[in-house]
Coordinates of C-alpha atoms and ligand atoms in Angstrom, one line a residue:
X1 CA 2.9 28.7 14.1
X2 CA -1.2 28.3 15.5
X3 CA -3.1 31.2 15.2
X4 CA -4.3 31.2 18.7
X5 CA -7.6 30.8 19.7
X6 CA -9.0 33.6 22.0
X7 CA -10.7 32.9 25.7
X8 CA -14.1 33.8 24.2
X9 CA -14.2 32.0 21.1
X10 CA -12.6 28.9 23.1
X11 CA -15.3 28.8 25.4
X12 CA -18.0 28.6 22.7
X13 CA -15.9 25.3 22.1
X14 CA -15.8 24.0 25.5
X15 CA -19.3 24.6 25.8
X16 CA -20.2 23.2 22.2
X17 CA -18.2 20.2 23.1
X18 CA -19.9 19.8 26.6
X19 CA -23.3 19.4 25.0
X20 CA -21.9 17.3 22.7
X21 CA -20.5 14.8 25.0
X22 CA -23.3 14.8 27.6
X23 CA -26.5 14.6 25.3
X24 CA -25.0 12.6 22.2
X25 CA -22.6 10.3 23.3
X26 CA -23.6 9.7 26.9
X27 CA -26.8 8.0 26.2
X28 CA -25.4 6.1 24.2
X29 CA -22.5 4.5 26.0
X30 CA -24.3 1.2 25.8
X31 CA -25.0 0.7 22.5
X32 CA -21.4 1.9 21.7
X33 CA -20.2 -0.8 24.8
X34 CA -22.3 -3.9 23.3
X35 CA -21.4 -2.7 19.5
X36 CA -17.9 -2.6 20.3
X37 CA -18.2 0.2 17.7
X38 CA -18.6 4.3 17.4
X39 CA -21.8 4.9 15.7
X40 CA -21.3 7.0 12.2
X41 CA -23.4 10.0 13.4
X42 CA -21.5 10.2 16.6
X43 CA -18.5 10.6 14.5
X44 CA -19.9 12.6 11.5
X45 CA -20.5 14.9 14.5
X46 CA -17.5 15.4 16.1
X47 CA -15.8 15.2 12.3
X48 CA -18.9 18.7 11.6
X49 CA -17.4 20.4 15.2
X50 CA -13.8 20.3 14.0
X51 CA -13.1 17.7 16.7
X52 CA -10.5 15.2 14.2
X53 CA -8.0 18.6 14.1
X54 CA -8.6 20.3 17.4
X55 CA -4.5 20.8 17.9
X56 CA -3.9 20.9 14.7
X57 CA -2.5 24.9 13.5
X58 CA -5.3 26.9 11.6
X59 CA -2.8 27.1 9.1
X60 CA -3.1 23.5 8.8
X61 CA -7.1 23.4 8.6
X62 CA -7.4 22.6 12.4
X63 CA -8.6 24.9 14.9
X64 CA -5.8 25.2 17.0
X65 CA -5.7 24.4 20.0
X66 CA -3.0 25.2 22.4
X67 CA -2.3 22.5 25.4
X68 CA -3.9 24.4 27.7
X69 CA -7.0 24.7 25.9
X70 CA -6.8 21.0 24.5
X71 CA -7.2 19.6 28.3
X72 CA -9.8 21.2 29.3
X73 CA -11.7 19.5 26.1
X74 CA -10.2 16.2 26.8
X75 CA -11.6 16.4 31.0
X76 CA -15.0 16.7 28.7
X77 CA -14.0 13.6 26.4
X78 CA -13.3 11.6 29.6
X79 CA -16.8 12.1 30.9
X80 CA -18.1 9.7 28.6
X81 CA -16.9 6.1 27.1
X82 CA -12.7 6.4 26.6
X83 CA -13.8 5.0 22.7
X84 CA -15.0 8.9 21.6
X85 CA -11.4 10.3 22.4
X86 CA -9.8 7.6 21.2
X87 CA -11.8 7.9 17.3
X88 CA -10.0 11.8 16.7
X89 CA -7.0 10.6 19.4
X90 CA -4.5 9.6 17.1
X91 CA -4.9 12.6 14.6
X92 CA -4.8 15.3 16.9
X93 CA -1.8 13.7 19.4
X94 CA 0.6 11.7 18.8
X95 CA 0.3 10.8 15.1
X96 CA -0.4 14.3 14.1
X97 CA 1.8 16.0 16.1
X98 CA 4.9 13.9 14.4
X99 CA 3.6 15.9 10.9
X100 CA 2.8 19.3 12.6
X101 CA 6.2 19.5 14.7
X102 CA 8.8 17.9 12.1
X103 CA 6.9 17.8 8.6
X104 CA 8.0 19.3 5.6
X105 CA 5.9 21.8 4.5
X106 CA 5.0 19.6 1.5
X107 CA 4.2 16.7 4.0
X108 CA 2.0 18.7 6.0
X109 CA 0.4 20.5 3.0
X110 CA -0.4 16.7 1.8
X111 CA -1.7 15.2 5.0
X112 CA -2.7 17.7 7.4
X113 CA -5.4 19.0 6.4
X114 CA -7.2 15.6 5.8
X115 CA -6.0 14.1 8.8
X116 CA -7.9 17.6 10.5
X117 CA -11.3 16.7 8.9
X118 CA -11.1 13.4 9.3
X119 CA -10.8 12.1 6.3
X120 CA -7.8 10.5 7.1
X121 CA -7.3 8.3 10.2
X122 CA -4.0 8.7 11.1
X123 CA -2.2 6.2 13.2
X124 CA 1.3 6.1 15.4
X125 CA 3.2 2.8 14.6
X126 CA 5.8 2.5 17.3
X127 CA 5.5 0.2 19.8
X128 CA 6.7 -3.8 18.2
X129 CA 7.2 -7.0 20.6
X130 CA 9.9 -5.8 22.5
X131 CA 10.2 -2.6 22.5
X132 CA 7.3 -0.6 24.4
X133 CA 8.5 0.9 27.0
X134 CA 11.8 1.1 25.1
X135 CA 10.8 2.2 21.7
X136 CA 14.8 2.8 21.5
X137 CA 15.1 -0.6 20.7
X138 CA 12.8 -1.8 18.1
X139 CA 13.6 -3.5 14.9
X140 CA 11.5 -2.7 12.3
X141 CA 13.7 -1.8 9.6
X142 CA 14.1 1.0 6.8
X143 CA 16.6 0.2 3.9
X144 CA 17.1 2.7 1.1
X145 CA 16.6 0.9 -2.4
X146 CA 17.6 3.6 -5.4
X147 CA 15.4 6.7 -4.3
X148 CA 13.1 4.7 -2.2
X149 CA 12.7 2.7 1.3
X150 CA 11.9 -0.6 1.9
X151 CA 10.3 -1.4 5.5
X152 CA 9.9 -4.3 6.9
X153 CA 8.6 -5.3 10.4
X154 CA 6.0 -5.8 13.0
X155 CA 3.9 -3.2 15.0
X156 CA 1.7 -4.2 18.1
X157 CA -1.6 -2.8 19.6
X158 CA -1.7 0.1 17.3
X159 CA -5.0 2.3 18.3
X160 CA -6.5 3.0 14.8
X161 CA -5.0 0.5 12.7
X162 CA -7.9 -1.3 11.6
X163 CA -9.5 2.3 10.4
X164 CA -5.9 3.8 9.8
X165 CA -5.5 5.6 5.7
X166 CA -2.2 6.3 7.2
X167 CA 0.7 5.1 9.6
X168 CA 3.5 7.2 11.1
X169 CA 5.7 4.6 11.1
X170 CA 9.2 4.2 13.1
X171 CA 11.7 2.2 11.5
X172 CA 15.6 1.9 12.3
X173 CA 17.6 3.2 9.4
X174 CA 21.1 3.0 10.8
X175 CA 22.3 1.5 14.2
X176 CA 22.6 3.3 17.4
X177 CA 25.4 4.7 18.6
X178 CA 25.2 6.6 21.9
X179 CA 23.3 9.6 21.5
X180 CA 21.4 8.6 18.5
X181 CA 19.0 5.6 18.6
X182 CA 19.0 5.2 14.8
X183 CA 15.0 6.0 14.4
X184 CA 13.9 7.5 11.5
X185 CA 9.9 8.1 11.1
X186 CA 7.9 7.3 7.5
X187 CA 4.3 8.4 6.1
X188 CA 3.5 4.7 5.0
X189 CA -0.2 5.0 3.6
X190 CA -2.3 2.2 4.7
X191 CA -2.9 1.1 1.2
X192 CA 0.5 0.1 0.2
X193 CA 1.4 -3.2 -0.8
X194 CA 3.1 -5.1 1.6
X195 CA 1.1 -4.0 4.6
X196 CA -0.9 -5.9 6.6
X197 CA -3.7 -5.0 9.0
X198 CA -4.2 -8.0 12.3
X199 CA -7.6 -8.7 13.6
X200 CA -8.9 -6.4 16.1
X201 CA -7.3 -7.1 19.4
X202 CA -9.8 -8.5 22.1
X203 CA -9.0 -6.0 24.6
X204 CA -10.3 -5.5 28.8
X205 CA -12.6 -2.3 27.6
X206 CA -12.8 1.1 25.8
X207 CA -15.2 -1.0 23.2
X208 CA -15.3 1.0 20.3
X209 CA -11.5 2.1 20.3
X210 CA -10.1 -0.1 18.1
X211 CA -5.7 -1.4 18.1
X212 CA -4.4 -4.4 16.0
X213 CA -0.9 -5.5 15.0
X214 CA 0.7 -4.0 11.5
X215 CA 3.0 -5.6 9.9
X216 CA 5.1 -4.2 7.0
X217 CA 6.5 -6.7 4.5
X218 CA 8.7 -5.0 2.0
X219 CA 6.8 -1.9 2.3
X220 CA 8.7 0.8 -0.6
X221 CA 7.6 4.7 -0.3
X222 CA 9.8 7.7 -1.6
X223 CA 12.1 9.0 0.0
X224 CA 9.6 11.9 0.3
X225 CA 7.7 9.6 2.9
X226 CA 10.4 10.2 5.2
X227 CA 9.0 12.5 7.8
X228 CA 11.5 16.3 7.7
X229 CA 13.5 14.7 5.3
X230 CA 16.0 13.4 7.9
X231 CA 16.7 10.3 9.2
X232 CA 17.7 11.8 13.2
X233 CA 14.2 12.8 13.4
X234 CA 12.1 9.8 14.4
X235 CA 13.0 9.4 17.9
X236 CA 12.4 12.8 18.8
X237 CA 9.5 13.0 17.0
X238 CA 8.2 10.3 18.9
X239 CA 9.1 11.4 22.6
X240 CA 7.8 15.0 21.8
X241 CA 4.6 13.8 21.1
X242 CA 4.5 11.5 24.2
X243 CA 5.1 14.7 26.3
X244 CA 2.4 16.5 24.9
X245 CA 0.2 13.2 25.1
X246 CA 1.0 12.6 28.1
X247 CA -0.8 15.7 29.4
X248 CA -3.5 14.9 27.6
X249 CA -4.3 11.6 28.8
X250 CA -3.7 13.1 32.0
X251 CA -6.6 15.0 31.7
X252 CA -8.6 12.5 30.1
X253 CA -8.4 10.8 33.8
X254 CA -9.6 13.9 35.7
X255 CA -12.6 12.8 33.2
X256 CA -13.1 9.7 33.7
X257 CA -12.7 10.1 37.8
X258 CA -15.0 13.1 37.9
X259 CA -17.6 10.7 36.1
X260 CA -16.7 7.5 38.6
X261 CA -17.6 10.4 41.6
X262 CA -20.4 11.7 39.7
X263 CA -22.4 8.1 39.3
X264 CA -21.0 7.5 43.2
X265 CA -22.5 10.5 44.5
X266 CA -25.7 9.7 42.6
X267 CA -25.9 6.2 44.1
X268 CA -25.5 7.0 47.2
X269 CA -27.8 10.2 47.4
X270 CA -30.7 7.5 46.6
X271 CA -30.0 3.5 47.0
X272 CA -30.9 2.6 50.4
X273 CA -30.1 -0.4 53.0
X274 CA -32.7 -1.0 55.5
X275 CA -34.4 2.2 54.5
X276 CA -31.1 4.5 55.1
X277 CA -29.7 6.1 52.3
X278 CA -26.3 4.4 52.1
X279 CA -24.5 7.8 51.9
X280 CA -25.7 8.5 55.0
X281 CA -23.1 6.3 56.3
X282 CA -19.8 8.5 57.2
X283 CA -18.0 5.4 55.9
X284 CA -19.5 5.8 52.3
X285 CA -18.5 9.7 53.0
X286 CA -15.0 9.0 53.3
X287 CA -14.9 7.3 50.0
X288 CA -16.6 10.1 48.2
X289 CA -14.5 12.7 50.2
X290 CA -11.0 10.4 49.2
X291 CA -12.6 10.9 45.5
X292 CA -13.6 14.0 45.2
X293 CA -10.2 15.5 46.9
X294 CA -8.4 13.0 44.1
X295 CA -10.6 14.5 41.2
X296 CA -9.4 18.0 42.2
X297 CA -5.8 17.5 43.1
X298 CA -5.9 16.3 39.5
X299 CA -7.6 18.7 37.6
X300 CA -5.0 21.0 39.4
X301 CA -1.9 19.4 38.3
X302 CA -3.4 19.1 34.8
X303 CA -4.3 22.9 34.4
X304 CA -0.6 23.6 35.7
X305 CA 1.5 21.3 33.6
X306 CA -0.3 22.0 30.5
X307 CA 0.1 26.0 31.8
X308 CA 3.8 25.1 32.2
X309 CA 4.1 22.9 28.8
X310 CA 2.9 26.3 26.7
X311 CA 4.7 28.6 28.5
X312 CA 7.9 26.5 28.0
X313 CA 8.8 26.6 31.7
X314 CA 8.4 22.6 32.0
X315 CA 8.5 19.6 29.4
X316 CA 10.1 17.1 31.1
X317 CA 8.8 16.3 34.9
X318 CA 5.6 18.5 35.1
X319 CA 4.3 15.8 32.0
X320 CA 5.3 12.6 33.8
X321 CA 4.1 13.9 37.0
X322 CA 0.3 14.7 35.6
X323 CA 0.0 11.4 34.0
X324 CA 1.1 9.3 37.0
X325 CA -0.9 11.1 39.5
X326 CA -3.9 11.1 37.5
X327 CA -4.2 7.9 35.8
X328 CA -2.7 6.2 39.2
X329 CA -5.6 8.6 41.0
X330 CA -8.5 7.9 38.4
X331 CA -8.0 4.0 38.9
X332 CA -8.2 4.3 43.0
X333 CA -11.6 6.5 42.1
X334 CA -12.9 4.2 39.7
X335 CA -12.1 1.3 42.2
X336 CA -14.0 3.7 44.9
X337 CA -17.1 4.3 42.7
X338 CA -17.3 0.3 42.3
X339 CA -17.7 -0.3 46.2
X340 CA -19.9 2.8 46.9
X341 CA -21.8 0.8 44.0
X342 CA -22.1 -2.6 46.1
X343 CA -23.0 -5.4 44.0
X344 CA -24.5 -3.5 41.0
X345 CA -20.9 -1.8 40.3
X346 CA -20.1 -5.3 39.1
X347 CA -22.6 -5.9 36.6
X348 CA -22.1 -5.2 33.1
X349 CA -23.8 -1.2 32.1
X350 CA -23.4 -0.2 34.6
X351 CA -20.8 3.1 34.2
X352 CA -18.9 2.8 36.5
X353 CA -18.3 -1.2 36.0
X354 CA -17.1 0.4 32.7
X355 CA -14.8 2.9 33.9
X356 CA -13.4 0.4 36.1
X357 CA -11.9 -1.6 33.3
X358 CA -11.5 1.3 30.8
X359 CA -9.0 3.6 33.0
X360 CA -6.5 0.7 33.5
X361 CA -5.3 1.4 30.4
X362 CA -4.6 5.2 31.2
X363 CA -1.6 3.4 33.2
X364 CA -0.1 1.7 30.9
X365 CA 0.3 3.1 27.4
X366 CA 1.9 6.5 26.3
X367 CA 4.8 5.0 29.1
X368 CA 3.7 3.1 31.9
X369 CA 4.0 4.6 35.7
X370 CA 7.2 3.1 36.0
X371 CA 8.5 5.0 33.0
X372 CA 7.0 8.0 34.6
X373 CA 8.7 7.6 37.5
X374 CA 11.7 7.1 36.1
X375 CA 11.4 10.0 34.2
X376 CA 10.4 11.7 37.1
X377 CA 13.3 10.8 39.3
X378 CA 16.0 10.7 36.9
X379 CA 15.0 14.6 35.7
X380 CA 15.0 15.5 39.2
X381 CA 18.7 13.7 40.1
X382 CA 20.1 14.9 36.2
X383 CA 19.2 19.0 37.4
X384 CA 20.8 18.5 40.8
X385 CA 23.9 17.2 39.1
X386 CA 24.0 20.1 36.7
Ligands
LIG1 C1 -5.0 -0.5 24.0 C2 -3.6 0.0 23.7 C3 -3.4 1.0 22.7 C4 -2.1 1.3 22.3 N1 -1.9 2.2 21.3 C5 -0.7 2.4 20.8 C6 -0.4 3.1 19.6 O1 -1.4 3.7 19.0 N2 0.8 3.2 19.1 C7 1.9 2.7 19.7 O2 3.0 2.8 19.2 N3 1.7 1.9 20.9 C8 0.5 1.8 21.4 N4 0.3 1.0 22.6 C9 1.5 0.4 23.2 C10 1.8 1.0 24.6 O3 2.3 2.3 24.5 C11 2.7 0.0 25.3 O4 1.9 -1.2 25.5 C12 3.3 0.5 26.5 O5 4.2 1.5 26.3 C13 4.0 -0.6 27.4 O6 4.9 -1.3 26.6 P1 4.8 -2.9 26.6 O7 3.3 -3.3 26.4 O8 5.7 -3.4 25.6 O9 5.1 -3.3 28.1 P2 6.6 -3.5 28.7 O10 7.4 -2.4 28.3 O11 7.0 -4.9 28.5 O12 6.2 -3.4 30.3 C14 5.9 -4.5 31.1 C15 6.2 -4.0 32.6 O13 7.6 -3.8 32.7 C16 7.8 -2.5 33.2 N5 9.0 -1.9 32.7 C17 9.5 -2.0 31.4 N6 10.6 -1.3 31.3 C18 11.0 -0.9 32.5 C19 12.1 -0.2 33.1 N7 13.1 0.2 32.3 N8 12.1 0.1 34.4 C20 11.0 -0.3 35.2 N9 10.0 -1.0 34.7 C21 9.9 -1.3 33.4 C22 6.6 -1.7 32.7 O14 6.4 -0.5 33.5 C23 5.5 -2.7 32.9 O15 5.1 -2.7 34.3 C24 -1.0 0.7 23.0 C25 -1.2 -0.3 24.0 C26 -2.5 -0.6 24.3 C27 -2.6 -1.7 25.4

C-alpha cells in the first residue's frame, strides 16, 4: 500500500530529524519541563518536516515510513524530552494506524490526510477504569438508534485528549462470546455533543505530553463513523496497532537510555571528588560499562524485530520481547545515570533527573511488562503445542 521510501532519501530524514531534535528541542527541554507545554514553533516544525504522518502511506499524504525506518526516527525522538514524540505519537501509531489498516477508503480519504499534517490530533480511546491491561473487557457502549450509534461511557489517561479533533473510540456493540470480544471501533469527532474532555491529568513527568479522561454521554455519529464498516473489527484494530507500537516505544527507550549514558559519561569525564575525576573510579566504570552494553543490546533487538515485523517473519513475540527488554533496560540506565550523577541527578533540570521519571512510563502503557511476558510465554508454549 506505502510507496516505500528509498535508503537515500530516508537518510536525508534521519539526518533532517537529527538536527532537528538536538538543536531545536534539546535546548529547550526546560522551558518545555517548567511549561508543561510544547512550544508552537517546535511543533509548527515538526508539522513543516512531515513529522505528524511519518507512517502514514504516501497515498495517504504521509511519507511513509515502514517500521524499520520509523525506529530509527523514534531512537532520535527519545534523545530529547518523551513530550516531542508524544505531540505526532498518536497520529502516526496507534490512532492512525486503526484508519490506515482497517479504514474504508472514504474514512481514510476523510481523515488521513489531516491527521498526516497535523491538522487533526488524533487520539486512541481505549483504555476505561477497568479495563487496561484487558481492553477485552471494557464497557463503553455502542447502540444502533435508526442509521446511527449512540455511545456512551468513560475513557481514562487518554494521551492527546485535551488537544484531540478526533477519538478512535472502542465501544462494545454486542457481548462476547468466545472468540469475539464484542469491540467495534468509532471516528467520534471531538466536537460532538455529548463529549466531554477531563482536566489534564497531573502526571510523574513527560511535561508537555498531555492525557485526560473522555467521557461519552449519548454520543450519536453515522453509521459511517464505524471504522471498516464492521462491527468485528475493533479488537483487532486495537491489538495490531499495539504490536506495531510496541516496537516503537521500544525504540523510543534505546533513546532515552543512550541519552541517560550520554549526560553520565559527560559527568563523569569532568565532575571531580577530591580533585579525581569521578570516572576515574572503576566503580563508576562498571556503571557506564552495565549502560552502555544495555543501550546496545537494545538498539539490537529493536533493529531486529522491527526487521522481523516488515518482513512478516515475527508479530507476536519479537514485539513483546523489544518492549520489555528495552523499557525494563532504559529504567535500570536511567536509575544508573542518577547515581553516576550523585546528588545533582536529584535536582530538578537536571536531564537525567528527568529521564528518571519520564521512562517509567515506557513500562507501563501500550501493555505493561507483565502483559509482555505473558505474551511472551504464552506465544512460546501455544507454538510448542502446535
Ligand atoms: C500517561 C499515560 C498515557 C496513556 N495513553 C493512553 C492512550 O492514549 N490510550 C489508551 O487507550 N490508553 C492509554 N493509557 C493507558 C495504558 O495503556 C494503561 O494504563 C495500561 O495498559 C495499564 O492498564 P491499567 O492502568 O488499567 O493498569 P492495570 O491493568 O490495572 O495493571 C495494574 C497491575 O496489574 C498487572 N496486571 C494486570 N493484569 C494482569 C494479568 N492478567 N497478569 C499479570 N499481571 C497483570 C499489571 O501488569 C500492573 O502491574 C495511558 C496511560 C498512561 C499512564
Amino acid at each position: 500500500m506505502s510507496n516505500t521510501v528509498d535508503d537515500e532519501d530516508f537518510a536525508d530524514i534521519l539526518a533532517q530529524v537529527k538536527q532537528y531534535v538536538r538543536t531545536a528541542v534539546v535546548p529547550r527541554e526546560t522551558e518545555i519541563m517548567a511549561a508543561d507545554r510544547m512550544p508552537d514553533d517546535i511543533r509548527d516544525a515538526a508539522a513543516q518536516m512531515g513529522l505528524f504522518g511519518y507512517a502514514i502511506p504516501q497515498e495517504w499524504g504521509g511519507l511513509g515510513l515502514n517500521l524499520s525506518q520509523d525506529v530509527e526516527l523514534a531512537m532520535e525522538f527519545g534523545y530529547t524530552t518523551l513530550a516531542l514524540r508524544s505531540m505526532f505519537g498518536t497520529n502516526n501509531g496507534i490512532a492512525g494506524q486503526v484508519l490506515v489498516n482497517y479504514g474504508t477508503d472514504e474514512q481514510r480519504k476523510q481523515w488521513l490526510e489531516r491527521i498526516a499534517t497535523g491538522e487533526v490530533v488524533a487520539s486512541f480511546a481505549l483504555t476505561e477504569p477497568g479495563a487496561g491491561s484487558n481492553p477485552a473487557g471494557l464497557r463503553t457502549r455502542a447502540r444502533r438508534d435508526g442509521d446511527d450509534w449512540i455511545i456512551d461511557g468513560q475513557k481514562r489517561f487518554i494521551t492527546n485528549a485535551p488537544v484531540a479533533d478526533l477519538f478512535v473510540t472502542f465501544a462494545r456493540t454486542r457481548e462476547p462470546v468466545k472468540g469475539d470480544p464484542g469491540i467495534a471501533v468509532f471516528l467520534v469527532p471531538a466536537d460532538t455533543p455529548g463529549i466531554s474532555v477531563g482536566p489534564k491529568d497531573t502526571k510523574m513527568g513527560q511535561e508537555g505530553a498531555w492525557t485526560a479522561d473522555v467521557v461519552f454521554d449519548g454520543v450519536r455519529v453515522p453509521d459511517s463513523a464505524l471504522v471498516g464498516g464492521a462491527e468485528d473489527v475493533g479488537y483487532k484494530a486495537a491489538m495490531v496497532s499495539l504490536v506495531r507500537g510496541r516496537v516503537h516505544i521500544a525504540a523510543l527507550a534505546v533513546g532515552q537510555a543512550q541519552r541517560a549514558l550520554d549526560e553520565s559519561v559527560a559527568y563523569a569525564a569532568v565532575n571531580t571528588q577530591g580533585g579525581v575525576p569521578i570516572g576515574d573510579h572503576q566503580l563508576v566504570q562498571a556503571m557506564l560499562a552495565e549502560q552502555y552494553t544495555g543501550v546496545s543490546a537494545g538498539r539490537a533487538l529493536v533493529r531486529d524485530a522491527a526487521a522481523k515485523y516488515v518482513s512478516g517473519e515475527d508479530r507476536r513475540l519479537a514485539p513483546s520481547a523489544a518492549k520489555l527488554y528495552c523499557t525494563e533496560m532504559a529504567g535500570r540506565v536511567a536509575d544508573l545515570a542518577v547515581q553516576v550523577h550523585g546528588g545533582t541527578g536529584y535536582m530538578r533540570e537536571v536531564p537525567v533527573e528527568r529521564i528518571y521519571r519520564d521512562v517509567r512510563l515506557l513500562r507501563l502503557y501500550e501493555g505493561t511488562s507483565e502483559i509482555q511476558k505473558l505474551i511472551i510465554g504464552g506465544n512460546l508454549l501455544r507454538d510448542q503445542r502446535a
